[in-house]
CSV table of C-alpha atoms in Angstrom, one decimal:
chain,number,residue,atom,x,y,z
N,1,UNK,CA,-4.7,4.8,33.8
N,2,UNK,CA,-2.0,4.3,31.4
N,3,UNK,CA,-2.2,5.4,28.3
N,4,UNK,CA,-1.0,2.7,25.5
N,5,UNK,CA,0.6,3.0,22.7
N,6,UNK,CA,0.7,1.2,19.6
N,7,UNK,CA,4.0,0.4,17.3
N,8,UNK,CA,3.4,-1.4,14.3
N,9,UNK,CA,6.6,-3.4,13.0
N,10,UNK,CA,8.2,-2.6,9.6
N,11,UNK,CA,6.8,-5.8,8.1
N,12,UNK,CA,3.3,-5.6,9.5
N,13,UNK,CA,3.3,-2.0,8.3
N,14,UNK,CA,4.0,-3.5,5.0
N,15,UNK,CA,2.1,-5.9,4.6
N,16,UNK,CA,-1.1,-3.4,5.7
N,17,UNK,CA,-0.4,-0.9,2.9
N,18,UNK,CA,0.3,-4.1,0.2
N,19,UNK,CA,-3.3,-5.3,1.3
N,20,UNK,CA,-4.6,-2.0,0.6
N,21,UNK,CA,-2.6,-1.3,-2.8
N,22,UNK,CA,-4.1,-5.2,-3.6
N,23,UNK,CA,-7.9,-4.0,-2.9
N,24,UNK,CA,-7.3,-0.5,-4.6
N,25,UNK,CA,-6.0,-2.8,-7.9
N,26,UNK,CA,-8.7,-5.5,-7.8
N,27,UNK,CA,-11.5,-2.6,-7.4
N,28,UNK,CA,-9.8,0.0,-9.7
N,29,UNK,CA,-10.7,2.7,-6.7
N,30,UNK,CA,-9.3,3.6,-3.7
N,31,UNK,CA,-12.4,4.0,-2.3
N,32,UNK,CA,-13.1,0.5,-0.6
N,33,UNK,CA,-8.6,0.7,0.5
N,34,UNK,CA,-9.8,3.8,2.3
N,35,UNK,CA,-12.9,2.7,4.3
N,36,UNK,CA,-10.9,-0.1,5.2
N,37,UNK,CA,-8.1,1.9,6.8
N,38,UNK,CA,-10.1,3.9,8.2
N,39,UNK,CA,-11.7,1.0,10.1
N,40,UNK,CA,-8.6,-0.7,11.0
N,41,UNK,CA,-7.5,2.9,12.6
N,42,UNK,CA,-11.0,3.6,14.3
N,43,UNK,CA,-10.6,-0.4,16.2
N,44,UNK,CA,-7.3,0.1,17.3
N,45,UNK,CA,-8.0,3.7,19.4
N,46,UNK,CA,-11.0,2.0,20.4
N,47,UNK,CA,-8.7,-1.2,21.2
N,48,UNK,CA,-9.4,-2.3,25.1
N,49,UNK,CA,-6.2,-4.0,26.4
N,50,UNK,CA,-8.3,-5.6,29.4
N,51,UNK,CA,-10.2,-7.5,26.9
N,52,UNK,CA,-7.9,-7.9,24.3
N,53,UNK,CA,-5.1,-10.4,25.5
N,54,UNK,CA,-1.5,-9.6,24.0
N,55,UNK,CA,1.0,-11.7,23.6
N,56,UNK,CA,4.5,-11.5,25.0
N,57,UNK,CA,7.4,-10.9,23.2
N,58,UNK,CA,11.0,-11.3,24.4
N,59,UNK,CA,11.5,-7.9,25.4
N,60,UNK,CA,10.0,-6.7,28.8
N,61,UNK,CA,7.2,-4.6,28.0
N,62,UNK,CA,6.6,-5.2,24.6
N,63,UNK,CA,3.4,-7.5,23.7
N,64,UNK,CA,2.1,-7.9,20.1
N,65,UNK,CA,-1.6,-8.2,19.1
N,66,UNK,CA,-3.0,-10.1,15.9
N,67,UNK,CA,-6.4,-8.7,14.3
């Protein structure tokens, strides 16, 4: 089976960590920021590409996924 690999883009990896720094100011802890990267990390190993149904980008062999 092929193993696959995830890339996140500049701007999606931007907007993940400005979502987190938002919670971790709204809550005045880090606490909830963590739990929540830590489940957005635990879905995406357990991420099933036969279920899931990526898109198609322009370049051959490269799909995106929205969550």
């Amino acid at each position: 089976m092929v193993k696959k690999k995830i890339i996140w883009t500049k701007r999606a990896h931007s907007e993940l960590y400005e979502t987190l720094d938002y919670y971790t100011n709204r809550n005045k802890s880090r606490i909830y920021s963590e739990k929540l990267y830590k489940e957005i990390q635990q879905r995406l190993r357990k991420l099933d590409f036969s279920i899931v149904l990526p898109q198609k980008t322009s370049k051959p062999n490269i799909f995106y996924l929205t969550y």
